[in-house]
mmCIF file of C-alpha atoms in Angstrom:
data_model
loop_
_atom_site.group_PDB
_atom_site.id
_atom_site.type_symbol
_atom_site.label_atom_id
_atom_site.label_comp_id
_atom_site.label_asym_id
_atom_site.label_seq_id
_atom_site.Cartn_x
_atom_site.Cartn_y
_atom_site.Cartn_z
ATOM 1 C CA MET A 1 9.745 51.408 -98.884
ATOM 2 C CA ARG A 2 11.061 53.780 -101.547
ATOM 3 C CA VAL A 3 14.688 53.297 -103.010
ATOM 4 C CA ARG A 4 16.709 55.397 -105.375
ATOM 5 C CA ILE A 5 18.721 54.380 -108.085
ATOM 6 C CA GLU A 6 21.329 57.040 -109.212
ATOM 7 C CA SER A 7 22.446 58.039 -112.711
ATOM 8 C CA ASP A 8 26.108 57.856 -111.466
ATOM 9 C CA GLY A 9 26.973 60.100 -114.622
ATOM 10 C CA GLU A 10 25.263 57.918 -117.156
ATOM 11 C CA LYS A 11 21.871 59.274 -117.840
ATOM 12 C CA LEU A 12 21.412 56.543 -120.561
ATOM 13 C CA ALA A 13 21.686 53.696 -118.394
ATOM 14 C CA LEU A 14 18.494 54.801 -116.422
ATOM 15 C CA THR A 15 16.712 55.251 -119.452
ATOM 16 C CA GLU A 16 17.383 51.743 -120.388
ATOM 17 C CA LEU A 17 17.241 50.579 -116.944
ATOM 18 C CA GLN A 18 13.153 52.024 -116.636
ATOM 19 C CA ASP A 19 12.468 50.550 -119.897
ATOM 20 C CA TRP A 20 13.731 47.047 -118.992
ATOM 21 C CA LEU A 21 11.765 47.245 -115.782
ATOM 22 C CA ALA A 22 8.543 48.025 -117.977
ATOM 23 C CA ARG A 23 8.988 45.244 -120.049
ATOM 24 C CA ASP A 24 9.918 42.955 -117.116
ATOM 25 C CA LEU A 25 6.921 40.205 -116.430
ATOM 26 C CA ARG A 26 7.165 40.805 -112.799
ATOM 27 C CA ALA A 27 8.862 44.080 -112.014
ATOM 28 C CA ARG A 28 6.250 45.989 -114.542
ATOM 29 C CA ALA A 29 3.954 46.221 -111.918
ATOM 30 C CA LEU A 30 6.205 47.761 -109.770
ATOM 31 C CA SER A 31 6.002 52.012 -109.186
ATOM 32 C CA VAL A 32 9.291 53.424 -111.114
ATOM 33 C CA ALA A 33 9.099 57.345 -111.336
ATOM 34 C CA ALA A 34 11.905 59.023 -113.210
ATOM 35 C CA VAL A 35 13.767 62.109 -111.096
ATOM 36 C CA SER A 36 15.072 64.962 -112.309
ATOM 37 C CA THR A 37 16.731 67.507 -110.808
ATOM 38 C CA PRO A 38 16.543 71.228 -112.225
ATOM 39 C CA GLY A 39 19.184 72.849 -112.949
ATOM 40 C CA PRO A 40 22.039 73.348 -115.897
ATOM 41 C CA THR A 41 20.465 69.998 -117.300
ATOM 42 C CA MET A 42 16.835 70.870 -116.931
ATOM 43 C CA GLY A 43 14.862 67.663 -117.322
ATOM 44 C CA ALA A 44 17.954 65.236 -117.439
ATOM 45 C CA LEU A 45 17.243 62.256 -115.731
ATOM 46 C CA ASP A 46 19.169 61.621 -112.732
ATOM 47 C CA ALA A 47 17.411 58.858 -110.522
ATOM 48 C CA LEU A 48 14.811 56.527 -110.516
ATOM 49 C CA GLU A 49 12.291 56.231 -107.384
ATOM 50 C CA ILE A 50 11.068 52.545 -107.124
ATOM 51 C CA VAL A 51 8.394 52.051 -104.471
ATOM 52 C CA LEU A 52 8.826 48.297 -102.932
ATOM 53 C CA GLY A 53 5.514 47.678 -100.994
ATOM 54 C CA SER A 54 5.770 43.733 -100.051
ATOM 55 C CA ALA A 55 8.726 41.298 -100.212
ATOM 56 C CA GLY A 56 7.401 40.079 -103.701
ATOM 57 C CA ASP A 57 8.260 43.710 -104.856
ATOM 58 C CA ILE A 58 11.662 43.287 -103.612
ATOM 59 C CA ALA A 59 12.454 39.979 -105.212
ATOM 60 C CA ASN A 60 11.127 41.302 -108.519
ATOM 61 C CA PHE A 61 12.936 44.113 -108.433
ATOM 62 C CA ALA A 62 15.974 42.350 -107.514
ATOM 63 C CA VAL A 63 15.329 39.980 -110.317
ATOM 64 C CA GLY A 64 14.772 42.396 -112.642
ATOM 65 C CA TYR A 65 17.526 44.769 -111.784
ATOM 66 C CA ALA A 66 20.126 41.960 -112.139
ATOM 67 C CA GLY A 67 18.219 40.709 -115.835
ATOM 68 C CA TRP A 68 19.062 44.228 -116.890
ATOM 69 C CA ARG A 69 22.860 44.356 -115.900
ATOM 70 C CA LEU A 70 23.692 40.877 -117.254
ATOM 71 C CA ALA A 71 21.894 42.084 -120.520
ATOM 72 C CA ARG A 72 23.730 45.257 -120.647
ATOM 73 C CA ALA A 73 27.191 45.043 -122.600
ATOM 74 C CA GLY A 74 28.463 41.461 -121.518
ATOM 75 C CA GLY A 75 26.827 42.357 -117.573
ATOM 76 C CA ARG A 76 29.664 45.350 -117.762
ATOM 77 C CA VAL A 77 27.865 47.841 -115.362
ATOM 78 C CA ARG A 78 28.114 51.635 -116.138
ATOM 79 C CA GLY A 79 25.822 53.580 -114.495
ATOM 80 C CA ALA A 80 22.850 53.332 -112.287
ATOM 81 C CA ARG A 81 24.642 51.130 -109.645
ATOM 82 C CA THR A 82 24.057 53.402 -106.827
ATOM 83 C CA LEU A 83 21.021 52.772 -104.546
ATOM 84 C CA THR A 84 19.599 55.440 -101.758
ATOM 85 C CA PHE A 85 17.848 54.045 -99.082
ATOM 86 C CA GLY A 86 16.758 57.050 -96.592
ATOM 87 C CA SER A 87 20.867 57.859 -95.208
ATOM 88 C CA SER A 88 22.164 54.820 -96.780
ATOM 89 C CA THR A 89 24.008 54.483 -100.115
ATOM 90 C CA VAL A 90 25.376 51.233 -101.568
ATOM 91 C CA ASP A 91 27.080 50.260 -105.076
ATOM 92 C CA VAL A 92 25.016 47.674 -105.984
ATOM 93 C CA SER A 93 26.636 46.533 -109.147
ATOM 94 C CA GLY A 94 28.130 43.446 -107.853
ATOM 95 C CA LEU A 95 25.200 41.570 -106.324
ATOM 96 C CA ASP A 96 23.220 38.763 -107.277
ATOM 97 C CA PRO A 97 19.509 38.851 -107.129
ATOM 98 C CA GLU A 98 19.605 37.243 -103.455
ATOM 99 C CA GLN A 99 21.937 39.427 -102.170
ATOM 100 C CA LEU A 100 20.057 42.394 -103.463
ATOM 101 C CA ALA A 101 16.687 41.402 -102.281
ATOM 102 C CA ASP A 102 18.460 40.519 -98.989
ATOM 103 C CA LEU A 103 20.232 43.892 -98.686
ATOM 104 C CA LEU A 104 17.086 45.512 -99.689
ATOM 105 C CA ARG A 105 15.215 43.624 -96.936
ATOM 106 C CA ARG A 106 17.733 44.355 -94.239
ATOM 107 C CA LEU A 107 17.518 48.500 -95.309
ATOM 108 C CA GLU A 108 13.974 48.263 -94.666
ATOM 109 C CA ALA A 109 14.319 46.611 -91.227
ATOM 110 C CA GLY A 110 16.560 49.394 -90.060
ATOM 111 C CA ASP A 111 19.404 47.060 -90.311
ATOM 112 C CA SER A 112 22.235 49.091 -91.935
ATOM 113 C CA ASN A 113 25.361 48.114 -90.253
ATOM 114 C CA ASP A 114 26.229 45.878 -93.113
ATOM 115 C CA ASP A 115 29.775 46.025 -94.678
ATOM 116 C CA ASP A 116 27.944 46.677 -97.921
ATOM 117 C CA VAL A 117 26.361 49.534 -96.724
ATOM 118 C CA GLN A 118 27.725 53.166 -96.694
ATOM 119 C CA SER A 119 26.049 55.801 -94.613
#
């Protein structure tokens, strides 16, 4: 399963999240790749693509993401809140680790008919 976390206009947030995941004991084993889009801001970080190969990966990413979010400026979420999987996009900024992991499992299973997911 490949998911993307979009910058939401805050490129620095993606860099911080990528660094956080690389330092997190469980999440650092995940495949996290920076995605840049060619254009006027050539080389600017636009998204992180994360490969989640198992239920353990999903849980480790969910806990790592939630930990990063809580550590940032008292939990205020700016940037890196939008998760994209296939044609589904969702704002994950308000989800706790269990809710995020559950959402990812449902997306992987093809159940995107949830109110939290917008296509």
